[in-house]
Short mmCIF file of C-alpha atoms in Angstrom, two decimals:
data_model
loop_
_atom_site.label_atom_id
_atom_site.label_comp_id
_atom_site.label_asym_id
_atom_site.label_seq_id
_atom_site.Cartn_x
_atom_site.Cartn_y
_atom_site.Cartn_z
CA UNK A 7 0.00 0.00 0.00
CA UNK A 8 1.12 3.51 -0.65
CA UNK A 9 1.41 6.33 1.85
CA UNK A 10 -1.66 6.72 4.00
CA UNK A 11 -1.50 10.47 3.62
CA UNK A 12 -2.32 10.26 -0.08
CA UNK A 13 -5.80 11.75 -0.32
CA UNK A 14 -6.34 10.65 -3.91
CA UNK A 15 -7.73 7.27 -2.87
CA UNK A 16 -10.23 8.56 -0.33
CA UNK A 17 -13.90 8.72 -1.07
CA UNK A 18 -15.73 11.89 -0.06
CA UNK A 19 -16.57 11.67 3.66
CA UNK A 20 -20.25 12.28 3.01
CA UNK A 21 -20.36 8.86 1.35
CA UNK A 22 -19.12 7.32 4.62
CA UNK A 23 -21.91 9.03 6.51
CA UNK A 24 -24.48 7.83 3.98
CA UNK A 25 -23.17 4.27 3.95
CA UNK A 26 -22.68 3.81 7.69
CA UNK A 27 -24.91 6.38 9.41
CA UNK A 28 -27.60 3.80 10.04
CA UNK A 29 -25.38 1.13 11.61
CA UNK A 30 -23.60 3.69 13.77
CA UNK A 31 -27.00 4.93 14.93
CA UNK A 32 -28.04 1.40 15.89
CA UNK A 33 -24.81 0.94 17.86
CA UNK A 34 -25.17 4.27 19.66
CA UNK A 35 -28.85 3.73 20.36
CA UNK A 36 -28.26 0.15 21.42
CA UNK A 37 -25.73 1.30 24.02
CA UNK A 38 -27.24 4.61 25.13
CA UNK A 39 -30.50 6.41 25.83
CA UNK A 40 -31.98 8.44 22.99
CA UNK A 41 -30.45 11.85 23.69
CA UNK A 42 -27.00 10.53 24.59
CA UNK A 43 -27.08 8.34 21.49
CA UNK A 44 -27.60 11.43 19.34
CA UNK A 45 -24.54 13.07 20.88
CA UNK A 46 -22.47 9.91 20.47
CA UNK A 47 -23.52 9.58 16.81
CA UNK A 48 -22.47 13.08 15.83
CA UNK A 49 -19.28 12.89 17.90
CA UNK A 50 -18.42 9.59 16.22
CA UNK A 51 -18.68 11.05 12.74
CA UNK A 52 -16.96 14.27 13.76
CA UNK A 53 -14.00 12.29 15.10
CA UNK A 54 -14.01 10.05 12.03
CA UNK A 55 -14.05 13.05 9.70
CA UNK A 56 -11.13 14.57 11.58
CA UNK A 57 -9.11 11.38 11.02
CA UNK A 58 -10.49 10.50 7.58
CA UNK A 59 -7.50 11.66 5.56
CA UNK A 60 -5.22 9.48 7.70
CA UNK A 61 -7.39 6.36 7.89
CA UNK A 62 -5.81 3.72 5.66
CA UNK A 63 -7.73 0.58 6.52
CA UNK A 64 -10.42 -0.98 4.38
CA UNK A 65 -12.87 -1.89 7.16
CA UNK A 66 -14.57 1.41 7.59
CA UNK A 67 -17.59 0.01 9.42
CA UNK A 68 -15.48 -1.71 12.07
CA UNK A 69 -13.46 1.47 12.51
CA UNK A 70 -16.60 3.56 12.97
CA UNK A 71 -18.13 1.07 15.39
CA UNK A 72 -14.92 1.18 17.44
CA UNK A 73 -15.14 4.96 17.63
CA UNK A 74 -18.85 4.79 18.49
CA UNK A 75 -18.14 2.25 21.24
CA UNK A 76 -15.57 4.56 22.81
CA UNK A 77 -17.84 7.59 22.51
CA UNK A 78 -20.60 5.61 24.20
CA UNK A 79 -18.28 4.70 27.05
CA UNK A 80 -17.25 8.37 27.37
CA UNK A 81 -20.88 9.41 27.58
CA UNK A 82 -21.71 6.74 30.14
CA UNK A 83 -18.73 7.69 32.29
CA UNK A 84 -19.46 11.40 32.01
CA UNK A 85 -23.06 10.93 33.01
CA UNK A 86 -22.29 8.11 35.49
CA UNK A 87 -25.56 6.63 34.40
CA UNK A 88 -27.04 3.46 35.75
CA UNK A 89 -27.73 1.41 32.69
CA UNK A 90 -31.03 0.01 33.87
CA UNK A 91 -32.39 3.51 34.44
CA UNK A 92 -32.66 4.51 30.85
CA UNK A 93 -35.54 5.06 28.49
CA UNK A 94 -37.30 7.66 30.53
CA UNK A 95 -39.69 10.31 29.29
CA UNK A 96 -37.60 11.70 26.38
CA UNK A 97 -37.70 8.35 24.61
CA UNK A 98 -41.37 7.83 25.00
CA UNK A 99 -42.06 11.36 23.87
CA UNK A 100 -40.10 10.98 20.65
CA UNK A 101 -40.60 7.41 19.60
CA UNK A 102 -43.94 5.77 19.02
CA UNK A 103 -44.74 2.81 21.23
CA UNK A 104 -44.36 -0.64 19.73
CA UNK A 105 -41.52 -2.93 18.77
CA UNK A 106 -39.11 -0.03 18.22
CA UNK A 107 -39.22 1.12 21.81
CA UNK A 108 -39.36 -2.42 23.06
CA UNK A 109 -36.01 -3.43 21.58
CA UNK A 110 -34.10 -0.44 22.91
CA UNK A 111 -35.78 -0.65 26.29
CA UNK A 112 -35.09 -4.36 26.49
CA UNK A 113 -31.43 -3.85 25.48
CA UNK A 114 -31.07 -1.31 28.28
CA UNK A 115 -32.06 -3.98 30.77
CA UNK A 116 -29.30 -6.41 29.77
CA UNK A 117 -26.08 -6.69 31.78
CA UNK A 118 -23.36 -4.54 30.18
CA UNK A 119 -21.39 -7.41 28.63
CA UNK A 120 -24.48 -8.97 27.06
CA UNK A 121 -25.67 -5.60 25.84
CA UNK A 122 -22.34 -4.83 24.16
CA UNK A 123 -22.12 -8.31 22.64
CA UNK A 124 -25.65 -8.15 21.21
CA UNK A 125 -25.20 -4.61 19.89
CA UNK A 126 -21.82 -5.16 18.27
CA UNK A 127 -22.47 -8.63 16.95
CA UNK A 128 -26.14 -8.52 15.97
CA UNK A 129 -26.75 -4.82 15.29
CA UNK A 130 -23.33 -3.87 13.88
CA UNK A 131 -22.61 -7.27 12.34
CA UNK A 132 -19.09 -7.60 13.73
CA UNK A 133 -17.62 -11.11 14.10
CA UNK A 134 -17.25 -12.40 17.68
CA UNK A 135 -13.47 -11.96 17.48
CA UNK A 136 -13.80 -8.28 16.54
CA UNK A 137 -16.29 -7.68 19.35
CA UNK A 138 -13.87 -9.37 21.76
CA UNK A 139 -11.04 -7.09 20.64
CA UNK A 140 -13.30 -4.09 21.04
CA UNK A 141 -14.58 -4.93 24.51
CA UNK A 142 -11.42 -6.55 25.88
CA UNK A 143 -13.02 -9.97 26.07
CA UNK A 144 -12.53 -13.33 24.34
CA UNK A 145 -14.40 -14.62 21.30
CA UNK A 146 -15.86 -17.49 23.31
CA UNK A 147 -17.09 -15.16 26.03
CA UNK A 148 -18.58 -12.82 23.45
CA UNK A 149 -20.34 -15.73 21.75
CA UNK A 150 -21.88 -16.78 25.05
CA UNK A 151 -22.78 -13.20 26.04
CA UNK A 152 -24.45 -12.61 22.68
CA UNK A 153 -26.35 -15.86 22.90
CA UNK A 154 -27.45 -15.29 26.49
CA UNK A 155 -28.26 -11.68 25.67
CA UNK A 156 -30.53 -12.59 22.77
CA UNK A 157 -32.36 -15.16 24.86
CA UNK A 158 -32.87 -12.65 27.64
CA UNK A 159 -33.89 -9.98 25.15
CA UNK A 160 -36.63 -12.19 23.74
CA UNK A 161 -37.90 -12.92 27.22
CA UNK A 162 -37.91 -9.22 28.08
CA UNK A 163 -39.66 -8.28 24.88
CA UNK A 164 -42.45 -10.81 25.26
CA UNK A 165 -43.01 -9.69 28.86
CA UNK A 166 -43.04 -6.05 27.78
CA UNK A 167 -46.60 -4.65 27.96
CA UNK A 168 -47.90 -3.55 24.58
CA UNK B 18 -26.57 -10.19 9.05
CA UNK B 19 -28.57 -11.83 11.82
CA UNK B 20 -29.54 -14.73 9.58
CA UNK B 21 -25.97 -15.58 8.71
CA UNK B 22 -24.95 -16.06 12.34
CA UNK B 23 -27.55 -18.31 13.92
CA UNK B 24 -27.77 -18.52 17.68
CA UNK B 25 -30.03 -20.66 19.82
CA UNK B 26 -32.59 -17.88 20.07
CA UNK B 27 -33.16 -15.70 17.03
CA UNK B 28 -32.29 -12.03 17.39
CA UNK B 29 -35.45 -9.92 17.51
CA UNK B 30 -36.06 -7.77 14.47
CA UNK B 31 -34.10 -4.55 14.59
CA UNK B 32 -36.42 -1.68 13.66
CA UNK B 33 -35.52 0.25 10.53
CA UNK B 34 -34.19 3.73 11.25
CA UNK B 35 -36.60 6.37 9.94
CA UNK B 36 -34.98 8.62 7.29
CA UNK B 37 -36.02 11.65 9.36
CA UNK B 38 -33.92 10.35 12.25
CA UNK B 39 -30.83 10.11 10.05
CA UNK B 40 -31.50 13.56 8.61
CA UNK B 41 -31.77 15.05 12.10
CA UNK B 42 -28.53 13.34 13.10
CA UNK B 43 -26.86 14.66 9.97
CA UNK B 44 -27.91 18.20 10.87
CA UNK B 45 -26.24 17.78 14.27
CA UNK B 46 -23.05 16.75 12.51
CA UNK B 47 -23.27 19.76 10.17
CA UNK B 48 -23.75 22.10 13.14
CA UNK B 49 -20.76 20.62 14.96
CA UNK B 50 -18.44 20.66 11.93
CA UNK B 51 -17.05 24.16 12.40
CA UNK B 52 -13.72 25.76 13.24
CA UNK B 53 -10.99 23.14 13.54
CA UNK B 54 -13.55 20.47 12.73
CA UNK B 55 -14.72 22.14 9.52
CA UNK B 56 -14.74 19.90 6.45
CA UNK B 57 -12.41 20.58 3.53
CA UNK B 58 -15.41 21.02 1.27
CA UNK B 59 -19.02 21.93 2.01
CA UNK B 60 -21.65 21.17 -0.58
CA UNK B 61 -25.36 21.27 -1.23
CA UNK B 62 -27.84 20.59 -3.98
CA UNK B 63 -29.84 23.37 -5.55
CA UNK B 64 -32.93 22.95 -7.70
CA UNK B 65 -32.43 25.90 -9.99
CA UNK B 66 -34.21 27.32 -13.01
CA UNK B 67 -31.54 25.69 -15.20
CA UNK B 68 -31.86 22.30 -13.53
CA UNK B 69 -30.21 20.58 -10.61
CA UNK B 70 -26.94 22.09 -9.48
CA UNK B 71 -24.34 21.01 -6.97
CA UNK B 72 -22.65 23.93 -5.22
CA UNK B 73 -19.46 23.39 -3.23
CA UNK B 74 -17.36 25.75 -1.14
CA UNK B 75 -14.23 25.77 0.95
CA UNK B 76 -13.74 28.08 3.91
CA UNK B 77 -12.41 30.60 1.36
CA UNK B 78 -15.37 30.67 -0.97
CA UNK B 79 -17.36 28.89 -3.65
CA UNK B 80 -15.06 26.37 -5.30
CA UNK B 81 -17.35 24.44 -7.64
CA UNK B 82 -20.68 24.73 -9.40
CA UNK B 83 -21.66 21.55 -11.21
CA UNK B 84 -24.58 20.62 -13.41
CA UNK B 85 -26.47 17.42 -12.66
CA UNK B 86 -25.30 15.94 -15.95
CA UNK B 87 -21.69 16.04 -14.74
CA UNK B 88 -22.57 13.29 -12.26
CA UNK B 89 -22.57 13.87 -8.52
CA UNK B 90 -20.26 10.97 -7.70
CA UNK B 91 -17.62 12.14 -10.15
CA UNK B 92 -17.86 15.75 -9.00
CA UNK B 93 -17.58 14.85 -5.30
CA UNK B 94 -14.72 12.43 -5.90
CA UNK B 95 -12.83 15.07 -7.85
CA UNK B 96 -13.33 17.51 -4.98
CA UNK B 97 -12.10 14.88 -2.51
CA UNK B 98 -9.02 14.22 -4.66
CA UNK B 99 -8.14 17.80 -5.44
CA UNK B 100 -9.25 19.77 -2.38
CA UNK B 101 -9.53 17.25 0.46
CA UNK B 102 -11.49 14.11 1.37
CA UNK B 103 -13.46 15.73 4.20
CA UNK B 104 -16.40 16.51 1.95
CA UNK B 105 -19.64 17.09 3.84
CA UNK B 106 -23.15 18.04 2.76
CA UNK B 107 -23.93 21.20 4.73
CA UNK B 108 -26.84 23.02 3.07
CA UNK B 109 -26.92 25.78 5.70
CA UNK B 110 -23.36 26.89 4.94
CA UNK B 111 -24.09 27.60 1.31
CA UNK B 112 -27.02 29.96 1.65
CA UNK B 113 -25.09 32.87 0.09
CA UNK B 114 -24.06 30.89 -2.98
CA UNK B 115 -27.59 29.57 -3.43
CA UNK B 116 -29.06 33.06 -3.05
CA UNK B 117 -26.56 34.45 -5.57
CA UNK B 118 -27.43 31.81 -8.18
CA UNK B 119 -31.16 32.21 -7.64
CA UNK B 120 -30.92 36.01 -7.92
CA UNK B 121 -28.78 35.79 -11.04
CA UNK B 122 -31.15 33.34 -12.71
CA UNK B 123 -34.06 35.63 -11.76
CA UNK B 124 -32.43 38.42 -13.78
CA UNK B 125 -30.31 40.34 -11.26
CA UNK B 126 -27.20 41.55 -13.08
CA UNK B 127 -24.84 41.71 -10.12
CA UNK B 128 -26.61 40.10 -7.16
CA UNK B 129 -23.80 40.79 -4.65
CA UNK B 130 -20.09 40.03 -4.32
CA UNK B 131 -19.56 36.32 -3.84
CA UNK B 132 -16.32 34.95 -2.39
CA UNK B 133 -14.76 32.47 -4.82
CA UNK B 134 -12.01 29.89 -4.45
CA UNK B 135 -10.47 29.27 -7.86
CA UNK B 136 -7.96 26.65 -6.71
CA UNK B 137 -9.37 24.06 -9.12
CA UNK B 138 -7.98 26.04 -12.06
CA UNK B 139 -4.26 26.61 -12.43
CA UNK B 140 -1.85 28.33 -14.75
CA UNK B 141 -3.18 29.30 -18.16
CA UNK B 142 -6.69 28.06 -17.39
CA UNK B 143 -6.83 30.27 -14.33
CA UNK B 144 -5.67 33.30 -16.30
CA UNK B 145 -8.42 32.60 -18.85
CA UNK B 146 -10.98 32.49 -16.05
CA UNK B 147 -9.63 35.79 -14.72
CA UNK B 148 -10.16 37.37 -18.15
CA UNK B 149 -13.63 35.83 -18.28
CA UNK B 150 -14.62 37.51 -15.05
CA UNK B 151 -14.00 40.84 -16.78
CA UNK B 152 -16.47 40.15 -19.60
CA UNK B 153 -19.45 42.37 -18.77
CA UNK B 154 -22.96 41.06 -18.22
CA UNK B 155 -24.89 40.71 -21.46
CA UNK B 156 -21.82 40.82 -23.68
CA UNK B 157 -20.22 38.04 -25.67
CA UNK B 158 -16.65 37.34 -26.64
CA UNK B 159 -15.28 34.77 -29.04
CA UNK B 160 -12.75 32.14 -28.06
CA UNK B 161 -10.24 33.95 -30.28
CA UNK B 162 -10.85 37.31 -28.56
CA UNK B 163 -10.47 35.69 -25.17
CA UNK B 164 -7.21 34.06 -26.29
CA UNK B 165 -5.93 37.46 -27.42
CA UNK B 166 -6.90 39.10 -24.13
CA UNK B 167 -5.03 36.35 -22.28
CA UNK B 168 -1.91 37.26 -24.30
CA UNK B 169 -2.06 33.96 -26.14
CA UNK B 170 -3.76 34.69 -29.46
CA UNK B 171 -2.85 31.30 -30.93
CA UNK B 172 -4.13 29.34 -27.94
CA UNK B 173 -7.75 29.28 -29.06
CA UNK B 174 -8.12 25.56 -28.39
CA UNK B 175 -6.58 25.93 -24.95
CA UNK B 176 -9.04 28.71 -24.23
CA UNK B 177 -11.83 26.35 -25.27
CA UNK B 178 -10.49 23.78 -22.84
CA UNK B 179 -10.27 26.37 -20.07
CA UNK B 180 -13.93 27.22 -20.62
CA UNK B 181 -14.96 23.58 -20.84
CA UNK B 182 -13.25 22.86 -17.52
CA UNK B 183 -14.46 26.01 -15.76
CA UNK B 184 -15.05 24.82 -12.17
CA UNK B 185 -17.47 27.69 -11.56
CA UNK B 186 -19.89 27.87 -14.50
CA UNK B 187 -22.63 30.54 -14.31
CA UNK B 188 -20.62 32.35 -11.57
CA UNK B 189 -17.60 32.75 -13.87
CA UNK B 190 -19.45 33.47 -17.12
CA UNK B 191 -18.00 31.01 -19.62
CA UNK B 192 -21.44 31.06 -21.27
CA UNK B 193 -20.52 34.50 -22.66
CA UNK B 194 -17.88 32.89 -24.87
CA UNK B 195 -19.23 31.99 -28.29
CA UNK B 196 -17.78 30.80 -31.56
CA UNK B 197 -16.40 33.09 -34.24
CA UNK B 198 -19.09 31.96 -36.69
CA UNK B 199 -21.75 33.33 -34.34
CA UNK B 200 -23.00 29.98 -33.03
CA UNK B 201 -23.15 29.59 -29.28
CA UNK B 202 -21.01 26.47 -29.07
CA UNK B 203 -20.81 23.78 -26.43
CA UNK B 204 -21.45 24.18 -22.72
CA UNK B 205 -20.88 22.18 -19.55
CA UNK B 206 -24.55 22.31 -18.69
CA UNK B 207 -25.66 21.54 -22.25
CA UNK B 208 -25.84 23.82 -25.28
CA UNK B 209 -29.48 24.69 -24.59
CA UNK B 210 -28.64 26.02 -21.13
CA UNK B 211 -26.00 28.27 -22.68
CA UNK B 212 -28.58 29.65 -25.11
CA UNK B 213 -30.98 30.29 -22.23
CA UNK B 214 -28.32 32.07 -20.15
CA UNK B 215 -27.45 34.33 -23.09
CA UNK B 216 -31.15 35.09 -23.51
CA UNK B 217 -31.44 35.83 -19.81
CA UNK B 218 -28.67 38.39 -20.06
CA UNK B 219 -30.14 39.90 -23.24
CA UNK B 220 -33.74 40.18 -22.06
CA UNK B 221 -33.60 40.00 -18.26
CA UNK B 222 -35.77 36.90 -18.29
CA UNK B 223 -34.71 33.27 -18.41
CA UNK B 224 -36.67 31.58 -21.21
CA UNK B 225 -38.24 28.18 -20.49
#
């Protein structure tokens, strides 16, 4: 590969936003309450745009999800939020009731490791090994956390009042 | 992606993100992308009286006006390659350029001074564009006259190329350059758009 500073091979950043805005939103929203997720989303793309001329990998989605994961951690630390206390009034005011709210609300009730595994593996589509690298875990542990998380999610969602 | 990685329990359906949600998020990004975090290139679309336009600017000024027929992907990639890859759609930052184009196409001769960034033209092509900016509203010059005014009377073809690659059509009036035989000649936005712009400047009204 040639020098990473060569801008001639880079696609316009707007194309990155168009291609990956949705998956980054699902990651942010899967890890954070509505309003914090909005902040994390824009901070993710702002940070990515800042580094875009230096990024020389070919796995843009994984790179963005990594940034989003860190931004989500920053937000959680800054707010010192208790994860099970999310999805308060702002969510219900903005999003219509139904399956949409149910998934995010149910995700918020998972233990942190299961939540991260489900979000990064099932919502972002990362392989277990990549999720493990991201969360400082092992592929086997991520596989189990994702599997347990999905089972728990389904139980939570069927118990959820409609 | 869920289907390809089966687990004991199937992942619940992930709701589709409404387009309005992504648009609102994009506006947050646009609002935050200022100062040190400003993109290399801002751009927006404009539905104008001469068809769809793409207008792009740097922090210095308007750097590109492109007709829809030039192809958005090609135009944006060229901007990424030649100006910088941080290209972001920021409609709010291009209000002045949009207002200028709309006023001009509505018949205003000199809407207001518009900051330009001519970095996409270099050398001889840039000097041709500089001469072009001196051609008054409503007047026409031939490629040969423009070559002479750029101190290169034999460079008529090169002048034609400079006009054909004008990064700022309409704003830098390459439509005022016509052929020596009196025909209007080719134009980036299509020959019919050139005819309409010349009519606009002659009559004050853009014909349909």
